[in-house]
Amino acid sequence: MAPTTGPTTAATPSGTPRERWSSRIGFVLAATGSAVGLGSIWKFPYITGVNGGGWFVAIYLACIALIAVPIMVAEILLGRATRKAPVGAFRDAGGGRLWRGVGWMGVVTVGVILSYYSVVAGWTMHYAWLSASGALRQTDPQAVSAQFAAVHADAGVNLAWHLAFMLLVTWTVLRGVRAGVERWNRWLMPLLLAMMVALTARAVTLDGFGAALEFVFGLHGADLTARSVLEALGHSFFTLSLGMGAMITYGSYVGDDDDVAVSSVTISALDTLISLLACLMIFPITFTFGLAPGAGPGLIFANLPIGFAQMPGGAAWGTLFFALLAVAALSSGISALEVVVAHAMDEFGWSRARATLTLAAAIALLGVPSALSGATTVFGSGFAEWTTPLFGPGKGRNWFDTFDWLASNLALPLGGLGVAVFVAWRMGPAARERAFCAGSSWARAYWAWLWLLRWLVPLGVIVILLNALGAFGGRLG
Ligand code: PHE
């Protein structure tokens, strides 16, 4: 493995130096750090719960394998070929206005995502703190749920941790790709994985484990709607950091002879493993203690403390788990901020310091309404919650949910579609094949990948989007 200190730069097509990952494994870890985060451990279990498990999980897995992985390969290749953040990448690869627009949409979306992601990351930091201070040692499920509701409604707590998280992200991104971004992931990610395996092993012994398995993997229930299918697709992009330029940007630091196909499959497999482990850690508690699987964004915060309270040394386990989850969120948050920072450096010629400080401040500000959205008493519920036809009848959503819904289920699928169509149909065939095959031990998979990217990915995304908008009569299954 190459040494990790001191920036390595290499000339880009335009002659300006650009940082590189220190090694292939450094890239895989950083990209896995971007992928694995709150999406896998907080969001996936909660949307699985809301969407009734089973079929939702199956469709999600199909979206990962057939749609998201080919797009990840395309994003990394586009970044590597151009050595640019999304807007510059589309331009340098020959894209006109429309394509630059897709890049811009990604940059804006990733900023919006970071603004509320930081609020959830703040909850995990607060829970690490609560656990360490012993305040989490509740065994009554009602009390644990009430505790989360109280945290969610506390404007001061939400704001303080949101800002703390944004400061950590800013500090890391300021230090640059290798010194800052890469270092965090090297040993903390394996530690998180080991801890999740241990917690899952423990969950196996709970009475509710069988019910949890059936809920997550059993193909049951006819409650799958067209919107759930869109949500599964949107989440496959969210969790793999696709459709908003993060993998394009990280790809722009990848070495010329790295094996992009193998790296993409590795990153996606690790993320999927962690997402499934998260479900197998959480749902046994849900079913053992008679909690609601569809509890929504508070699911892990209302479930895991009960599990920890039952374990010897539970406070220490809980502290470590929530702290590691905050670190996983940090490595994802870093990749999100890195996109907008790299964009400003590439397009406006800003220094890293100027780009990081200005944009992080703007995103932190944008996150304030999300941080306050549980504290409806501050503004009165009319401000924070509304219902629109877009979300389906009777579903009130606040600022936070609205951002998350629009980003994940609209902007990311459109962004992913843009990358797929661009790389599959617009990029020069010779350049595309060269880009795929450079360094790849899977060169023979080129045609399969291209076929997926040309046909299945665009058709899949378009059909799922139209279906959710009601084009084919609305309900599925
Ligand atoms: N993939 C990250 C997660 O699952 C979320 C993320 C979104 C990261 C956008 C970067 C950019 O937590």
Tab-separated table of C-alpha atoms and ligand atoms in Angstrom:
chain	number	residue	atom	x	y	z
A	1	MET	CA	0.000	0.000	0.000
A	2	ALA	CA	1.370	3.427	-0.858
A	3	PRO	CA	2.134	5.853	1.959
A	4	THR	CA	-0.778	8.080	2.842
A	5	THR	CA	0.912	11.336	3.608
A	6	GLY	CA	1.642	14.178	1.267
A	7	PRO	CA	-0.526	14.981	-1.682
A	8	THR	CA	0.077	13.190	-4.916
A	9	THR	CA	-0.937	15.210	-7.857
A	10	ALA	CA	-1.067	14.421	-11.495
A	11	ALA	CA	-1.621	16.610	-14.496
A	12	THR	CA	-5.199	16.676	-15.729
A	13	PRO	CA	-6.168	17.090	-19.363
A	14	SER	CA	-6.392	20.830	-18.722
A	15	GLY	CA	-2.979	20.936	-17.107
A	16	THR	CA	-3.955	21.761	-13.511
A	17	PRO	CA	-2.779	19.348	-10.834
A	18	ARG	CA	-5.377	17.127	-9.203
A	19	GLU	CA	-5.146	15.004	-6.141
A	20	ARG	CA	-5.192	11.211	-6.297
A	21	TRP	CA	-6.159	8.490	-3.856
A	22	SER	CA	-3.069	6.931	-2.362
A	23	SER	CA	-3.966	3.465	-3.601
A	24	ARG	CA	-6.768	1.402	-4.995
A	25	ILE	CA	-7.792	0.201	-1.593
A	26	GLY	CA	-7.764	3.815	-0.414
A	27	PHE	CA	-10.321	4.649	-3.072
A	28	VAL	CA	-12.492	1.616	-2.345
A	29	LEU	CA	-12.535	2.482	1.346
A	30	ALA	CA	-13.338	6.127	0.736
A	31	ALA	CA	-16.115	5.294	-1.718
A	32	THR	CA	-17.464	2.678	0.664
A	33	GLY	CA	-17.290	5.340	3.351
A	34	SER	CA	-19.398	7.561	1.127
A	35	ALA	CA	-21.904	4.806	0.444
A	36	VAL	CA	-22.190	3.340	3.929
A	37	GLY	CA	-23.806	5.784	6.261
A	38	LEU	CA	-27.161	6.829	7.552
A	39	GLY	CA	-28.702	5.639	4.291
A	40	SER	CA	-27.796	2.060	5.045
A	41	ILE	CA	-28.284	1.966	8.794
A	42	TRP	CA	-30.905	4.584	9.581
A	43	LYS	CA	-32.901	5.024	6.381
A	44	PHE	CA	-33.001	1.584	4.819
A	45	PRO	CA	-34.538	-0.157	7.855
A	46	TYR	CA	-37.032	2.639	8.358
A	47	ILE	CA	-38.280	2.742	4.774
A	48	THR	CA	-38.311	-1.047	4.705
A	49	GLY	CA	-40.576	-0.864	7.743
A	50	VAL	CA	-42.831	1.807	6.268
A	51	ASN	CA	-43.132	-0.118	2.987
A	52	GLY	CA	-43.973	-3.443	4.586
A	53	GLY	CA	-40.663	-5.334	4.115
A	54	GLY	CA	-40.439	-8.394	1.827
A	55	TRP	CA	-41.233	-7.223	-1.659
A	56	PHE	CA	-39.765	-3.815	-1.000
A	57	VAL	CA	-36.423	-5.387	-0.049
A	58	ALA	CA	-36.491	-7.688	-3.092
A	59	ILE	CA	-37.131	-4.791	-5.446
A	60	TYR	CA	-34.474	-2.728	-3.754
A	61	LEU	CA	-31.923	-5.527	-4.250
A	62	ALA	CA	-32.858	-5.809	-7.917
A	63	CYS	CA	-32.463	-2.032	-8.317
A	64	ILE	CA	-28.997	-2.204	-6.758
A	65	ALA	CA	-27.773	-5.062	-8.948
A	66	LEU	CA	-29.319	-4.130	-12.283
A	67	ILE	CA	-29.593	-0.347	-12.193
A	68	ALA	CA	-27.366	1.192	-9.530
A	69	VAL	CA	-24.170	-0.831	-10.022
A	70	PRO	CA	-23.957	-0.121	-13.782
A	71	ILE	CA	-24.497	3.568	-13.012
A	72	MET	CA	-21.779	3.538	-10.379
A	73	VAL	CA	-19.327	2.170	-12.938
A	74	ALA	CA	-20.424	4.875	-15.385
A	75	GLU	CA	-20.022	7.675	-12.819
A	76	ILE	CA	-16.560	6.611	-11.709
A	77	LEU	CA	-15.413	6.220	-15.311
A	78	LEU	CA	-16.779	9.620	-16.267
A	79	GLY	CA	-14.954	11.204	-13.341
A	80	ARG	CA	-11.723	9.399	-14.076
A	81	ALA	CA	-11.817	10.168	-17.798
A	82	THR	CA	-12.329	13.903	-17.237
A	83	ARG	CA	-10.773	14.449	-13.807
A	84	LYS	CA	-13.583	16.855	-12.999
A	85	ALA	CA	-16.537	17.322	-10.680
A	86	PRO	CA	-19.935	16.665	-12.367
A	87	VAL	CA	-20.526	19.848	-14.367
A	88	GLY	CA	-16.972	19.933	-15.706
A	89	ALA	CA	-17.090	16.179	-16.304
A	90	PHE	CA	-20.133	16.423	-18.566
A	91	ARG	CA	-18.632	19.387	-20.376
A	92	ASP	CA	-15.196	17.892	-20.916
A	93	ALA	CA	-16.720	14.643	-22.133
A	94	GLY	CA	-18.507	16.613	-24.844
A	95	GLY	CA	-21.873	17.339	-23.204
A	96	GLY	CA	-23.771	20.533	-24.035
A	97	ARG	CA	-26.120	22.637	-21.930
A	98	LEU	CA	-28.587	19.887	-21.124
A	99	TRP	CA	-25.856	17.640	-19.786
A	100	ARG	CA	-24.206	20.382	-17.819
A	101	GLY	CA	-27.679	20.932	-16.392
A	102	VAL	CA	-27.709	17.327	-15.194
A	103	GLY	CA	-24.358	17.997	-13.506
A	104	TRP	CA	-25.735	21.147	-11.896
A	105	MET	CA	-28.797	19.328	-10.645
A	106	GLY	CA	-26.451	16.854	-8.962
A	107	VAL	CA	-24.443	19.587	-7.275
A	108	VAL	CA	-27.590	21.263	-5.943
A	109	THR	CA	-29.134	17.957	-4.853
A	110	VAL	CA	-26.075	16.868	-2.942
A	111	GLY	CA	-26.080	20.182	-1.072
A	112	VAL	CA	-29.737	19.741	-0.168
A	113	ILE	CA	-29.098	16.161	0.956
A	114	LEU	CA	-26.194	17.207	3.157
A	115	SER	CA	-28.331	19.908	4.789
A	116	TYR	CA	-30.767	17.428	6.327
A	117	TYR	CA	-28.383	14.467	6.506
A	118	SER	CA	-26.438	16.514	8.995
A	119	VAL	CA	-29.514	16.769	11.225
A	120	VAL	CA	-29.890	12.980	11.386
A	121	ALA	CA	-26.153	12.622	11.972
A	122	GLY	CA	-26.706	15.026	14.857
A	123	TRP	CA	-29.282	12.642	16.337
A	124	THR	CA	-26.727	9.827	16.282
A	125	MET	CA	-24.135	12.007	18.017
A	126	HIS	CA	-26.706	13.004	20.588
A	127	TYR	CA	-27.582	9.349	21.151
A	128	ALA	CA	-23.909	8.463	21.625
A	129	TRP	CA	-23.831	11.165	24.265
A	130	LEU	CA	-27.098	10.048	25.890
A	131	SER	CA	-25.876	6.493	25.977
A	132	ALA	CA	-22.541	7.458	27.527
A	133	SER	CA	-24.267	9.526	30.180
A	134	GLY	CA	-26.553	6.632	31.103
A	135	ALA	CA	-29.720	8.461	30.057
A	136	LEU	CA	-30.556	5.783	27.517
A	137	ARG	CA	-30.974	2.973	29.985
A	138	GLN	CA	-34.726	2.642	29.503
A	139	THR	CA	-36.354	-0.708	28.951
A	140	ASP	CA	-39.926	0.391	28.509
A	141	PRO	CA	-40.557	0.641	24.747
A	142	GLN	CA	-43.027	3.481	25.254
A	143	ALA	CA	-40.522	5.499	27.225
A	144	VAL	CA	-37.830	4.916	24.606
A	145	SER	CA	-40.123	6.107	21.815
A	146	ALA	CA	-41.145	9.102	23.892
A	147	GLN	CA	-37.496	9.897	24.447
A	148	PHE	CA	-36.876	10.061	20.717
A	149	ALA	CA	-39.948	12.222	20.211
A	150	ALA	CA	-38.589	14.606	22.840
A	151	VAL	CA	-35.176	14.752	21.160
A	152	HIS	CA	-36.795	15.308	17.790
A	153	ALA	CA	-38.806	18.205	19.158
A	154	ASP	CA	-35.901	19.882	20.915
A	155	ALA	CA	-34.813	22.776	18.715
A	156	GLY	CA	-31.669	23.528	20.717
A	157	VAL	CA	-30.375	19.954	20.665
A	158	ASN	CA	-31.057	19.574	16.949
A	159	LEU	CA	-29.406	22.842	16.017
A	160	ALA	CA	-26.352	22.340	18.179
A	161	TRP	CA	-25.574	18.858	16.856
A	162	HIS	CA	-26.355	19.832	13.282
A	163	LEU	CA	-23.777	22.602	13.519
A	164	ALA	CA	-21.294	20.334	15.285
A	165	PHE	CA	-21.585	17.779	12.491
A	166	MET	CA	-21.196	20.423	9.787
A	167	LEU	CA	-18.068	21.698	11.535
A	168	LEU	CA	-16.545	18.215	11.546
A	169	VAL	CA	-17.341	17.723	7.868
A	170	THR	CA	-15.913	21.140	7.023
A	171	TRP	CA	-12.733	20.534	8.971
A	172	THR	CA	-12.118	17.217	7.201
A	173	VAL	CA	-12.837	18.488	3.698
A	174	LEU	CA	-10.544	21.473	4.310
A	175	ARG	CA	-7.664	19.077	4.686
A	176	GLY	CA	-8.089	17.650	1.202
A	177	VAL	CA	-8.707	14.321	-0.385
A	178	ARG	CA	-6.016	12.157	1.087
A	179	ALA	CA	-5.093	13.758	4.347
A	180	GLY	CA	-8.703	14.382	5.253
A	181	VAL	CA	-11.092	12.111	3.476
A	182	GLU	CA	-9.169	8.886	3.226
A	183	ARG	CA	-7.815	8.560	6.710
A	184	TRP	CA	-11.137	8.321	8.540
A	185	ASN	CA	-12.247	5.285	6.645
A	186	ARG	CA	-9.285	2.997	7.076
A	187	TRP	CA	-10.039	1.432	10.380
A	188	LEU	CA	-13.346	2.859	11.539
A	189	MET	CA	-15.373	1.219	8.760
A	190	PRO	CA	-14.101	-2.315	9.502
A	191	LEU	CA	-14.808	-1.661	13.173
A	192	LEU	CA	-18.399	-0.649	12.417
A	193	LEU	CA	-18.914	-3.760	10.319
A	194	ALA	CA	-17.516	-6.008	13.080
A	195	MET	CA	-19.786	-4.361	15.597
A	196	MET	CA	-22.845	-4.835	13.427
A	197	VAL	CA	-22.042	-8.519	12.966
A	198	ALA	CA	-21.763	-8.875	16.747
A	199	LEU	CA	-25.057	-7.059	17.357
A	200	THR	CA	-26.812	-9.139	14.724
A	201	ALA	CA	-25.475	-12.309	16.325
A	202	ARG	CA	-27.016	-11.087	19.534
A	203	ALA	CA	-30.328	-10.278	17.852
A	204	VAL	CA	-30.532	-13.869	16.607
A	205	THR	CA	-31.176	-14.943	20.184
A	206	LEU	CA	-34.265	-12.728	20.560
A	207	ASP	CA	-37.733	-14.228	20.286
A	208	GLY	CA	-38.655	-11.879	17.483
A	209	PHE	CA	-35.824	-12.949	15.180
A	210	GLY	CA	-37.980	-15.345	13.144
A	211	ALA	CA	-40.644	-12.704	12.647
A	212	ALA	CA	-37.953	-10.227	11.602
A	213	LEU	CA	-36.534	-12.634	9.015
A	214	GLU	CA	-39.987	-13.221	7.629
A	215	PHE	CA	-40.676	-9.491	7.526
A	216	VAL	CA	-37.449	-8.611	5.702
A	217	PHE	CA	-37.109	-11.577	3.335
A	218	GLY	CA	-40.569	-13.144	3.075
A	219	LEU	CA	-42.381	-12.180	-0.117
A	220	HIS	CA	-45.624	-11.328	1.578
A	221	GLY	CA	-48.161	-8.602	1.618
A	222	ALA	CA	-49.917	-6.842	-1.205
A	223	ASP	CA	-49.191	-3.438	0.242
A	224	LEU	CA	-46.545	-2.567	-2.294
A	225	THR	CA	-47.512	0.600	-4.124
A	226	ALA	CA	-46.031	2.252	-7.181
A	227	ARG	CA	-44.580	4.825	-4.821
A	228	SER	CA	-42.817	2.108	-2.813
A	229	VAL	CA	-41.165	0.885	-5.994
A	230	LEU	CA	-39.961	4.413	-6.716
A	231	GLU	CA	-38.757	4.681	-3.143
A	232	ALA	CA	-36.760	1.445	-3.522
A	233	LEU	CA	-35.170	2.809	-6.684
A	234	GLY	CA	-34.485	6.228	-5.160
A	235	HIS	CA	-32.943	4.630	-2.129
A	236	SER	CA	-30.641	2.460	-4.217
A	237	PHE	CA	-29.197	5.726	-5.566
A	238	PHE	CA	-29.145	7.457	-2.202
A	239	THR	CA	-27.377	4.635	-0.429
A	240	LEU	CA	-24.714	4.204	-3.108
A	241	SER	CA	-24.244	7.992	-3.397
A	242	LEU	CA	-25.323	7.990	-7.045
A	243	GLY	CA	-27.172	10.434	-9.248
A	244	MET	CA	-25.683	13.541	-7.650
A	245	GLY	CA	-22.079	13.484	-8.732
A	246	ALA	CA	-20.424	12.019	-5.632
A	247	MET	CA	-19.018	9.040	-7.492
A	248	ILE	CA	-18.090	11.233	-10.454
A	249	THR	CA	-16.119	13.449	-8.090
A	250	TYR	CA	-14.495	10.556	-6.222
A	251	GLY	CA	-13.833	8.920	-9.598
A	252	SER	CA	-11.919	12.018	-10.653
A	253	TYR	CA	-9.242	11.086	-8.084
A	254	VAL	CA	-8.998	7.426	-9.168
A	255	GLY	CA	-5.779	6.107	-10.687
A	256	ASP	CA	-5.670	5.280	-14.392
A	257	ASP	CA	-5.071	1.599	-13.880
A	258	ASP	CA	-7.580	0.977	-11.084
A	259	ASP	CA	-10.162	-1.701	-11.720
A	260	VAL	CA	-13.362	0.346	-11.693
A	261	ALA	CA	-15.785	-2.521	-12.314
A	262	VAL	CA	-14.411	-4.668	-9.515
A	263	SER	CA	-14.252	-1.674	-7.158
A	264	SER	CA	-17.885	-0.760	-7.890
A	265	VAL	CA	-19.128	-4.251	-7.191
A	266	THR	CA	-17.100	-4.382	-3.976
A	267	ILE	CA	-18.452	-1.035	-2.750
A	268	SER	CA	-22.034	-1.969	-3.563
A	269	ALA	CA	-21.757	-5.406	-1.979
A	270	LEU	CA	-20.367	-3.981	1.261
A	271	ASP	CA	-23.095	-1.358	1.407
A	272	THR	CA	-25.791	-3.953	0.781
A	273	LEU	CA	-24.357	-6.258	3.410
A	274	ILE	CA	-24.429	-3.457	5.977
A	275	SER	CA	-27.984	-2.451	5.037
A	276	LEU	CA	-29.258	-5.993	5.488
A	277	LEU	CA	-27.353	-6.400	8.747
A	278	ALA	CA	-28.959	-3.178	9.965
A	279	CYS	CA	-32.399	-4.688	9.371
A	280	LEU	CA	-31.419	-7.905	11.121
A	281	MET	CA	-30.129	-5.926	14.087
A	282	ILE	CA	-33.191	-3.732	14.407
A	283	PHE	CA	-36.305	-5.692	13.467
A	284	PRO	CA	-35.809	-8.545	15.948
A	285	ILE	CA	-36.062	-5.887	18.673
A	286	THR	CA	-39.127	-4.403	16.976
A	287	PHE	CA	-40.955	-7.709	16.930
A	288	THR	CA	-39.775	-8.969	20.302
A	289	PHE	CA	-41.045	-5.870	22.068
A	290	GLY	CA	-44.170	-5.304	20.013
A	291	LEU	CA	-43.015	-2.048	18.422
A	292	ALA	CA	-44.264	-0.743	15.086
A	293	PRO	CA	-42.016	-1.586	12.122
A	294	GLY	CA	-43.453	1.401	10.255
A	295	ALA	CA	-42.450	3.914	12.929
A	296	GLY	CA	-40.647	6.116	10.398
A	297	PRO	CA	-37.441	8.123	10.792
A	298	GLY	CA	-37.258	7.427	14.530
A	299	LEU	CA	-37.138	3.641	14.043
A	300	ILE	CA	-33.554	2.933	15.026
A	301	PHE	CA	-33.656	5.467	17.847
A	302	ALA	CA	-36.767	3.856	19.300
A	303	ASN	CA	-35.503	0.285	18.895
A	304	LEU	CA	-31.798	-0.009	19.492
A	305	PRO	CA	-31.749	1.539	22.984
A	306	ILE	CA	-34.052	-1.264	24.145
A	307	GLY	CA	-31.615	-3.836	22.815
A	308	PHE	CA	-28.650	-2.112	24.453
A	309	ALA	CA	-30.474	-1.778	27.757
A	310	GLN	CA	-30.871	-5.553	27.829
A	311	MET	CA	-27.191	-6.254	27.269
A	312	PRO	CA	-24.453	-6.395	29.871
A	313	GLY	CA	-22.308	-3.324	29.320
A	314	GLY	CA	-25.118	-1.942	27.195
A	315	ALA	CA	-24.251	1.706	27.801
A	316	ALA	CA	-20.753	1.166	26.433
A	317	TRP	CA	-22.042	-0.817	23.452
A	318	GLY	CA	-24.627	1.840	22.743
A	319	THR	CA	-22.122	4.657	22.969
A	320	LEU	CA	-19.702	2.874	20.657
A	321	PHE	CA	-22.405	1.999	18.163
A	322	PHE	CA	-23.881	5.478	17.877
A	323	ALA	CA	-20.412	7.006	17.759
A	324	LEU	CA	-19.386	4.683	14.916
A	325	LEU	CA	-22.622	5.472	13.139
A	326	ALA	CA	-21.769	9.156	13.432
A	327	VAL	CA	-18.367	8.413	11.894
A	328	ALA	CA	-20.036	6.501	9.058
A	329	ALA	CA	-22.269	9.528	8.544
A	330	LEU	CA	-19.203	11.741	8.589
A	331	SER	CA	-17.497	9.857	5.765
A	332	SER	CA	-20.719	10.180	3.748
A	333	GLY	CA	-21.155	13.843	4.622
A	334	ILE	CA	-17.569	14.478	3.582
A	335	SER	CA	-18.214	13.011	0.145
A	336	ALA	CA	-21.290	15.179	-0.224
A	337	LEU	CA	-19.448	18.385	0.649
A	338	GLU	CA	-16.527	17.299	-1.528
A	339	VAL	CA	-18.807	17.387	-4.590
A	340	VAL	CA	-19.807	21.027	-4.170
A	341	VAL	CA	-16.286	22.041	-3.141
A	342	ALA	CA	-14.657	20.291	-6.123
A	343	HIS	CA	-17.294	21.885	-8.329
A	344	ALA	CA	-16.487	25.396	-7.109
A	345	MET	CA	-12.744	24.728	-7.448
A	346	ASP	CA	-13.109	23.345	-10.991
A	347	GLU	CA	-15.658	25.801	-12.299
A	348	PHE	CA	-14.993	29.045	-10.441
A	349	GLY	CA	-11.307	28.564	-9.707
A	350	TRP	CA	-11.900	28.967	-5.957
A	351	SER	CA	-9.298	27.752	-3.493
A	352	ARG	CA	-10.205	24.678	-1.447
A	353	ALA	CA	-10.402	26.802	1.690
A	354	ARG	CA	-12.699	29.392	0.173
A	355	ALA	CA	-14.955	26.806	-1.443
A	356	THR	CA	-15.182	24.690	1.692
A	357	LEU	CA	-15.896	27.516	4.115
A	358	THR	CA	-18.410	29.339	1.934
A	359	LEU	CA	-20.375	26.323	0.790
A	360	ALA	CA	-20.391	24.560	4.144
A	361	ALA	CA	-21.791	27.717	5.739
A	362	ALA	CA	-24.527	27.917	3.115
A	363	ILE	CA	-25.456	24.254	3.573
A	364	ALA	CA	-25.450	24.556	7.358
A	365	LEU	CA	-27.891	27.443	7.008
A	366	LEU	CA	-30.092	25.480	4.629
A	367	GLY	CA	-30.220	22.719	7.247
A	368	VAL	CA	-31.693	24.964	9.924
A	369	PRO	CA	-35.358	24.440	8.956
A	370	SER	CA	-34.743	20.676	8.892
A	371	ALA	CA	-33.202	20.868	12.328
A	372	LEU	CA	-36.304	22.693	13.508
A	373	SER	CA	-38.863	20.577	11.728
A	374	GLY	CA	-39.501	18.356	14.744
A	375	ALA	CA	-39.919	21.407	16.920
A	376	THR	CA	-43.259	22.342	15.463
A	377	THR	CA	-44.146	24.455	18.446
A	378	VAL	CA	-41.501	26.949	17.391
A	379	PHE	CA	-43.416	27.914	14.292
A	380	GLY	CA	-46.723	26.188	14.824
A	381	SER	CA	-47.456	22.996	12.963
A	382	GLY	CA	-48.741	24.892	9.936
A	383	PHE	CA	-45.247	25.978	9.021
A	384	ALA	CA	-43.521	22.719	9.471
A	385	GLU	CA	-45.949	20.252	8.013
A	386	TRP	CA	-47.983	20.175	4.860
A	387	THR	CA	-49.659	17.749	2.528
A	388	THR	CA	-49.360	17.808	-1.225
A	389	PRO	CA	-50.766	15.498	-3.877
A	390	LEU	CA	-47.194	14.561	-4.742
A	391	PHE	CA	-46.779	12.549	-1.574
A	392	GLY	CA	-50.077	10.746	-1.705
A	393	PRO	CA	-53.199	11.407	0.283
A	394	GLY	CA	-53.014	11.960	3.990
A	395	LYS	CA	-49.253	12.021	4.191
A	396	GLY	CA	-48.216	15.135	6.010
A	397	ARG	CA	-44.592	15.995	5.439
A	398	ASN	CA	-42.415	18.561	7.064
A	399	TRP	CA	-39.463	20.408	5.551
A	400	PHE	CA	-37.072	17.592	6.367
A	401	ASP	CA	-39.242	14.850	4.829
A	402	THR	CA	-39.952	16.994	1.813
A	403	PHE	CA	-36.278	17.572	1.060
A	404	ASP	CA	-35.546	13.895	1.530
A	405	TRP	CA	-38.456	12.798	-0.611
A	406	LEU	CA	-37.758	15.160	-3.491
A	407	ALA	CA	-34.017	14.540	-3.484
A	408	SER	CA	-34.131	10.765	-3.227
A	409	ASN	CA	-37.172	9.976	-5.290
A	410	LEU	CA	-37.023	12.597	-7.986
A	411	ALA	CA	-33.613	14.223	-8.321
A	412	LEU	CA	-31.472	11.115	-7.842
A	413	PRO	CA	-33.312	8.869	-10.322
A	414	LEU	CA	-33.229	11.705	-12.875
A	415	GLY	CA	-29.542	12.341	-12.213
A	416	GLY	CA	-28.717	8.638	-12.505
A	417	LEU	CA	-30.723	8.428	-15.706
A	418	GLY	CA	-28.750	11.381	-17.064
A	419	VAL	CA	-25.396	9.738	-16.380
A	420	ALA	CA	-26.513	6.416	-17.859
A	421	VAL	CA	-27.871	7.952	-21.051
A	422	PHE	CA	-24.856	10.203	-21.439
A	423	VAL	CA	-22.239	7.489	-20.992
A	424	ALA	CA	-24.168	4.873	-22.965
A	425	TRP	CA	-25.331	6.996	-25.865
A	426	ARG	CA	-23.323	10.201	-26.042
A	427	MET	CA	-19.782	9.356	-25.042
A	428	GLY	CA	-17.515	8.290	-27.911
A	429	PRO	CA	-17.558	4.483	-28.218
A	430	ALA	CA	-13.785	4.141	-28.380
A	431	ALA	CA	-13.210	6.385	-25.360
A	432	ARG	CA	-15.922	4.562	-23.415
A	433	GLU	CA	-14.528	1.130	-24.103
A	434	ARG	CA	-11.008	2.270	-23.301
A	435	ALA	CA	-12.212	3.826	-20.057
A	436	PHE	CA	-14.020	0.651	-18.992
A	437	CYS	CA	-11.245	-1.737	-19.904
A	438	ALA	CA	-8.316	0.285	-18.502
A	439	GLY	CA	-7.056	-1.643	-15.496
A	440	SER	CA	-10.070	-3.947	-15.477
A	441	SER	CA	-9.845	-7.668	-15.056
A	442	TRP	CA	-13.470	-7.791	-16.169
A	443	ALA	CA	-12.989	-6.355	-19.645
A	444	ARG	CA	-15.209	-9.118	-20.978
A	445	ALA	CA	-18.114	-7.685	-19.004
A	446	TYR	CA	-17.979	-4.528	-21.117
A	447	TRP	CA	-20.804	-5.477	-23.437
A	448	ALA	CA	-23.073	-6.678	-20.649
A	449	TRP	CA	-22.488	-3.429	-18.778
A	450	LEU	CA	-23.132	-1.351	-21.875
A	451	TRP	CA	-26.342	-3.255	-22.594
A	452	LEU	CA	-27.644	-2.648	-19.089
A	453	LEU	CA	-26.710	1.012	-19.296
A	454	ARG	CA	-28.270	1.483	-22.721
A	455	TRP	CA	-31.511	-0.367	-22.229
A	456	LEU	CA	-32.420	-1.728	-18.864
A	457	VAL	CA	-31.288	1.265	-16.774
A	458	PRO	CA	-33.119	4.009	-18.739
A	459	LEU	CA	-36.218	1.896	-19.269
A	460	GLY	CA	-36.288	0.792	-15.647
A	461	VAL	CA	-35.931	4.322	-14.290
A	462	ILE	CA	-38.466	5.816	-16.693
A	463	VAL	CA	-41.069	3.116	-16.140
A	464	ILE	CA	-40.719	3.316	-12.358
A	465	LEU	CA	-40.992	7.117	-12.386
A	466	LEU	CA	-43.994	7.178	-14.709
A	467	ASN	CA	-45.627	4.406	-12.758
A	468	ALA	CA	-45.286	6.378	-9.534
A	469	LEU	CA	-46.817	9.395	-11.226
A	470	GLY	CA	-49.790	7.213	-11.991
A	471	ALA	CA	-49.202	6.732	-15.707
A	472	PHE	CA	-50.109	3.049	-15.619
A	473	GLY	CA	-52.978	3.219	-13.213
A	474	GLY	CA	-51.120	3.669	-9.954
A	475	ARG	CA	-51.122	0.517	-7.860
A	476	LEU	CA	-48.888	-2.480	-8.141
A	477	GLY	CA	-49.056	-5.824	-6.430
B	1	PHE	N1	-24.748	7.191	0.631
B	1	PHE	C1	-24.894	7.888	1.851
B	1	PHE	C2	-25.602	7.026	2.864
B	1	PHE	O1	-26.090	5.988	2.544
B	1	PHE	C3	-25.636	9.166	1.681
B	1	PHE	C4	-25.040	10.141	0.744
B	1	PHE	C5	-25.845	10.834	-0.048
B	1	PHE	C6	-23.676	10.381	0.668
B	1	PHE	C7	-25.338	11.758	-0.927
B	1	PHE	C8	-23.166	11.276	-0.222
B	1	PHE	C9	-23.976	11.958	-1.008
B	1	PHE	O2	-25.681	7.364	3.995
